[in-house]
Short mmCIF file of C-alpha atoms in Angstrom, two decimals:
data_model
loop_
_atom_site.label_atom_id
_atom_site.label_comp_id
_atom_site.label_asym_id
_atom_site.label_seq_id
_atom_site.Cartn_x
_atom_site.Cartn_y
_atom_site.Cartn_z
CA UNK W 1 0.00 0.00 0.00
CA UNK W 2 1.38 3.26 -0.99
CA UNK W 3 1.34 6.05 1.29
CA UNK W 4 -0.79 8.08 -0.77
CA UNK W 5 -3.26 5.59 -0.43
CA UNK W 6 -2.45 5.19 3.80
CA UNK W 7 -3.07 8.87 4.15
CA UNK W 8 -6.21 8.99 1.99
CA UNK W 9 -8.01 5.84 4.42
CA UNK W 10 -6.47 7.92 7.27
CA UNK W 11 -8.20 10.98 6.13
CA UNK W 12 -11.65 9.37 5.53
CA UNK W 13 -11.25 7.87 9.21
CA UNK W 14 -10.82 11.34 10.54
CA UNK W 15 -13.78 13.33 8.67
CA UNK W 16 -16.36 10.15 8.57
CA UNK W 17 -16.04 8.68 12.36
CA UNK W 18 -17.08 9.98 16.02
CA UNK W 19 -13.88 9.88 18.49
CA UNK W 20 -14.41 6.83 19.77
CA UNK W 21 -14.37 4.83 16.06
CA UNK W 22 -11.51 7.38 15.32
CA UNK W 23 -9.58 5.65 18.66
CA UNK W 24 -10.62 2.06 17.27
CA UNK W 25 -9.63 2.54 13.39
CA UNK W 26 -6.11 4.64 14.05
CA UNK W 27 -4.82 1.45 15.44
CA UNK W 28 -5.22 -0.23 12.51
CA UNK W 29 -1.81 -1.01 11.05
CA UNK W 30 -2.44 0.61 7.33
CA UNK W 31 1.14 -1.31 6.24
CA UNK W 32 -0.35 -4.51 7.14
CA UNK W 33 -3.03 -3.98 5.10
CA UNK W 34 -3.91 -4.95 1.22
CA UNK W 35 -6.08 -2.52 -0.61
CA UNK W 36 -7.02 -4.08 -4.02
CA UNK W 37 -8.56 -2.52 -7.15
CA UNK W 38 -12.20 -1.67 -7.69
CA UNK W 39 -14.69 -3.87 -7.66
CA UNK W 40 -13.15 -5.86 -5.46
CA UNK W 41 -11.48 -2.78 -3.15
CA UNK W 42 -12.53 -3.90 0.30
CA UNK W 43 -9.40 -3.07 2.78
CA UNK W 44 -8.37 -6.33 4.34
CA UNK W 45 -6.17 -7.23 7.40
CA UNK W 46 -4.22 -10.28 5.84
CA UNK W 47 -6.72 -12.39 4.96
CA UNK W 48 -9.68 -10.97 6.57
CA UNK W 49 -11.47 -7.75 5.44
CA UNK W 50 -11.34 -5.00 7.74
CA UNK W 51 -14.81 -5.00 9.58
CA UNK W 52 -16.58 -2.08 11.40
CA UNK W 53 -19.06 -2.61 13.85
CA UNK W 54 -21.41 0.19 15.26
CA UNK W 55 -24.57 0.58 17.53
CA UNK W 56 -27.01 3.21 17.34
CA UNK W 57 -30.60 4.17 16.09
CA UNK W 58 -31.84 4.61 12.67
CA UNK W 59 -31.88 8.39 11.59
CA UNK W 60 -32.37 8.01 8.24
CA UNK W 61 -32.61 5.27 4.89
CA UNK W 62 -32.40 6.56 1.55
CA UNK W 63 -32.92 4.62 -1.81
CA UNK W 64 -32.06 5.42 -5.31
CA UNK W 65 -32.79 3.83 -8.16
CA UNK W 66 -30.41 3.16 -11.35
CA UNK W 67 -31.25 4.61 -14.42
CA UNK W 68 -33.92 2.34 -16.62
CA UNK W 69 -34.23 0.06 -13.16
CA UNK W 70 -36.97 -1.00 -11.54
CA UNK W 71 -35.35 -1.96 -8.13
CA UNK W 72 -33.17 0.52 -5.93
CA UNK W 73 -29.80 0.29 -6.79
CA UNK W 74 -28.42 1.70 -3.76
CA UNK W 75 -29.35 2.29 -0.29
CA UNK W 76 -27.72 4.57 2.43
CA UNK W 77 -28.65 3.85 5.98
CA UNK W 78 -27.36 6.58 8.88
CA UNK W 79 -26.96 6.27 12.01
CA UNK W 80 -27.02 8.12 15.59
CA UNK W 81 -24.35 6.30 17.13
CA UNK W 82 -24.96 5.40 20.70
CA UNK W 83 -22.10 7.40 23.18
CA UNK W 84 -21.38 5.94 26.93
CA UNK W 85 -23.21 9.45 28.52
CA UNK W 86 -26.16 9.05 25.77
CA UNK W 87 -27.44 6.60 28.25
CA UNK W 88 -29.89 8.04 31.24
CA UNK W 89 -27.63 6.30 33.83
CA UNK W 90 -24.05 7.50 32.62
CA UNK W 91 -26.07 11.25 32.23
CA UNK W 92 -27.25 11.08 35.51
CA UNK W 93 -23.45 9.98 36.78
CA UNK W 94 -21.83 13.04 34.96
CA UNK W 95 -24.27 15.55 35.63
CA UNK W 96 -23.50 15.31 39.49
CA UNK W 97 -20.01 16.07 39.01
CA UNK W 98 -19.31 17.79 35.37
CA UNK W 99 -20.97 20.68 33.92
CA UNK W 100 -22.38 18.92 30.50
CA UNK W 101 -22.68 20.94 27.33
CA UNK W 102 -25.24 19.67 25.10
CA UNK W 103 -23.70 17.32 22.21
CA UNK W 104 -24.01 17.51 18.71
CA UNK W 105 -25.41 13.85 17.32
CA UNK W 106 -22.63 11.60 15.67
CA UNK W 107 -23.70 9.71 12.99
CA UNK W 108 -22.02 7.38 10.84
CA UNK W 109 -23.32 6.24 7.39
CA UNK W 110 -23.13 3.53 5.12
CA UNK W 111 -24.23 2.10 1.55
CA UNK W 112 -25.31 -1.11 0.16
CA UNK W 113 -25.01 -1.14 -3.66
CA UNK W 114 -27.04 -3.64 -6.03
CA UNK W 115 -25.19 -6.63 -7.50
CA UNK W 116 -27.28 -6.52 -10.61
CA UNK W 117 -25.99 -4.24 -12.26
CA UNK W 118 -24.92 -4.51 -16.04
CA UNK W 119 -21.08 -5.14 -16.32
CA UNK W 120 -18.64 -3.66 -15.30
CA UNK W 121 -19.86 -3.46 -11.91
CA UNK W 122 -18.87 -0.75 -9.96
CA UNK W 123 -18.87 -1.60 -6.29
CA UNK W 124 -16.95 -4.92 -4.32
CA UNK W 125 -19.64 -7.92 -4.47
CA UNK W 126 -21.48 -7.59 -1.15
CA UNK W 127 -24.53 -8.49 -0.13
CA UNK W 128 -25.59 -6.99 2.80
CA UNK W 129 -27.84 -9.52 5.57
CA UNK W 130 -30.58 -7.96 6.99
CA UNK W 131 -31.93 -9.05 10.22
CA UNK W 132 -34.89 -8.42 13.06
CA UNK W 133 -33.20 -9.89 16.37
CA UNK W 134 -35.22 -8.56 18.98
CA UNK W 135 -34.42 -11.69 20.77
CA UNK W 136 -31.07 -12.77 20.47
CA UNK W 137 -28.16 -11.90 17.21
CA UNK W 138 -28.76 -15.34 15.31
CA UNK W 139 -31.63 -16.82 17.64
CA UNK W 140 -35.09 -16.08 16.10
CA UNK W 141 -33.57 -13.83 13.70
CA UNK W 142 -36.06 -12.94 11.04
CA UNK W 143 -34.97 -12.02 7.27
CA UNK W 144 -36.29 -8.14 6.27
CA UNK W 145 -35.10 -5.45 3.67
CA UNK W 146 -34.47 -1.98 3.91
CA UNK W 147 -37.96 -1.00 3.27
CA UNK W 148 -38.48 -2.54 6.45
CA UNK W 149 -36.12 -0.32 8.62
CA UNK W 150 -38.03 2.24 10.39
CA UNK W 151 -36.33 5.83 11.99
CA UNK W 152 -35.43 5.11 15.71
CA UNK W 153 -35.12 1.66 15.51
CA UNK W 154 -32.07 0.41 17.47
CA UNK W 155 -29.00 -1.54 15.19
CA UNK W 156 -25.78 -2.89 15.01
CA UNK W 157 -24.18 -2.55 11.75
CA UNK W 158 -20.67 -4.48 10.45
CA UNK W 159 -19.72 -2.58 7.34
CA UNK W 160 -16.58 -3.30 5.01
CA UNK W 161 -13.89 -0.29 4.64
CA UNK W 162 -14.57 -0.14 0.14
CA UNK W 163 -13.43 1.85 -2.59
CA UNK W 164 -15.57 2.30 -5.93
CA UNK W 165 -15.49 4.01 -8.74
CA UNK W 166 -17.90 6.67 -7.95
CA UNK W 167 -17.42 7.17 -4.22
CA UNK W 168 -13.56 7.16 -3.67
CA UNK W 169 -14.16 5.46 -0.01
CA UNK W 170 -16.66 4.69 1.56
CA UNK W 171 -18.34 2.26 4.28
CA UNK W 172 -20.31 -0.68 2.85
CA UNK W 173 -23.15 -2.39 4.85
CA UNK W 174 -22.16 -5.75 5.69
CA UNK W 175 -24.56 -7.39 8.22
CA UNK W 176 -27.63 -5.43 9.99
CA UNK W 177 -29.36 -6.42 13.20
CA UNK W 178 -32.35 -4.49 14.23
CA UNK W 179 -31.58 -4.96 18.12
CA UNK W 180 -34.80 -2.57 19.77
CA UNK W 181 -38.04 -1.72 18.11
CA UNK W 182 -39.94 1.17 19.78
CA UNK W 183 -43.74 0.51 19.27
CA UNK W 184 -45.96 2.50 16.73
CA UNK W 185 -48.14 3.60 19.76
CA UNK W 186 -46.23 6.25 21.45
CA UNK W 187 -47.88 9.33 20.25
CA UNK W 188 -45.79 12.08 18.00
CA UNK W 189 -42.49 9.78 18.26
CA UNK W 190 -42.37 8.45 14.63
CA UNK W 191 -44.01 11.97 13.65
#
């Protein structure tokens, strides 16, 4: 890997992640790592592709459809990731002994491209797995899409580290769990 390339995944790290990913991802030992062309430019560890896992709620999923198609041929889903002080408890903790400024929302996003695309395809061959665990990751899981997702709904997303064509980097949904569902019946929260 060149070091043009190093300081060009470094710099996406820096503008695209919250702190804590940014602690996470700038251990990652770039020199290590193999960085192949497009379509198949997913950044890899050895043998294994570089894998980023994130928690948080559902703030937004957008779909776009190709020219002359009928299905979408991408998808971006983004995030509010879930801090240690976003959580009543930790709040509660800090606000009897720190002054707390109120925090600007992190979010993270990522995109699932098509495979059906005509040739020469322009994206690494992923197919993202979409799941509703309420119960358990893997136990009861239930199969949906991303017309399913709803805003708010809790996840935890793995995403591939890609390069395309048309988006220099980027994050690539991997695996999605759908952990929390609030109910439809709370009045003016999906409004």
């Amino acid at each position: 890997m060149t070091s043009r390339t190093s300081s060009r995944i470094r710099r996406f790290i820096q503008t695209n992640c919250v702190q804590d990913t940014i602690f996470s991802l700038s251990r990652l030992p770039l020199s290590a790592c193999t960085w192949p062309a497009p379509p198949n430019g997913i950044l890899s560890l050895g043998e294994q592709p570089v894998t980023v896992v994130v928690v948080g709620t559902v703030a937004s999923v957008k779909s776009n459809s190709g020219y002359g198609h009928l299905l979408p041929a991408s998808h971006c889903i983004r995030l509010e990731l879930a801090r240690n002080n976003d959580y009543p408890i930790y709040a509660d903790v800090l606000r009897r002994w720190a002054y707390i400024e109120p925090r600007i929302p992190a979010f993270f996003e990522a995109w699932a491209y098509a495979n059906n695309q005509e040739p020469p395809q322009h994206h690494p061959p992923i197919v993202p797995q979409l799941y509703l665990s309420l119960q358990r990751i893997g136990y009861g899981s239930q199969i949906i899409t991303f017309a399913d997702l709803r805003v708010h709904d809790v996840v935890r997303l793995e995403a591939a580290i890609c390069r395309g064509v048309v988006r220099s980097v980027y994050f690539h949904v991997k695996r999605l769990d759908v952990l929390e569902r609030p109910p439809y019946n709370i009045p003016g929260f999906y409004s």
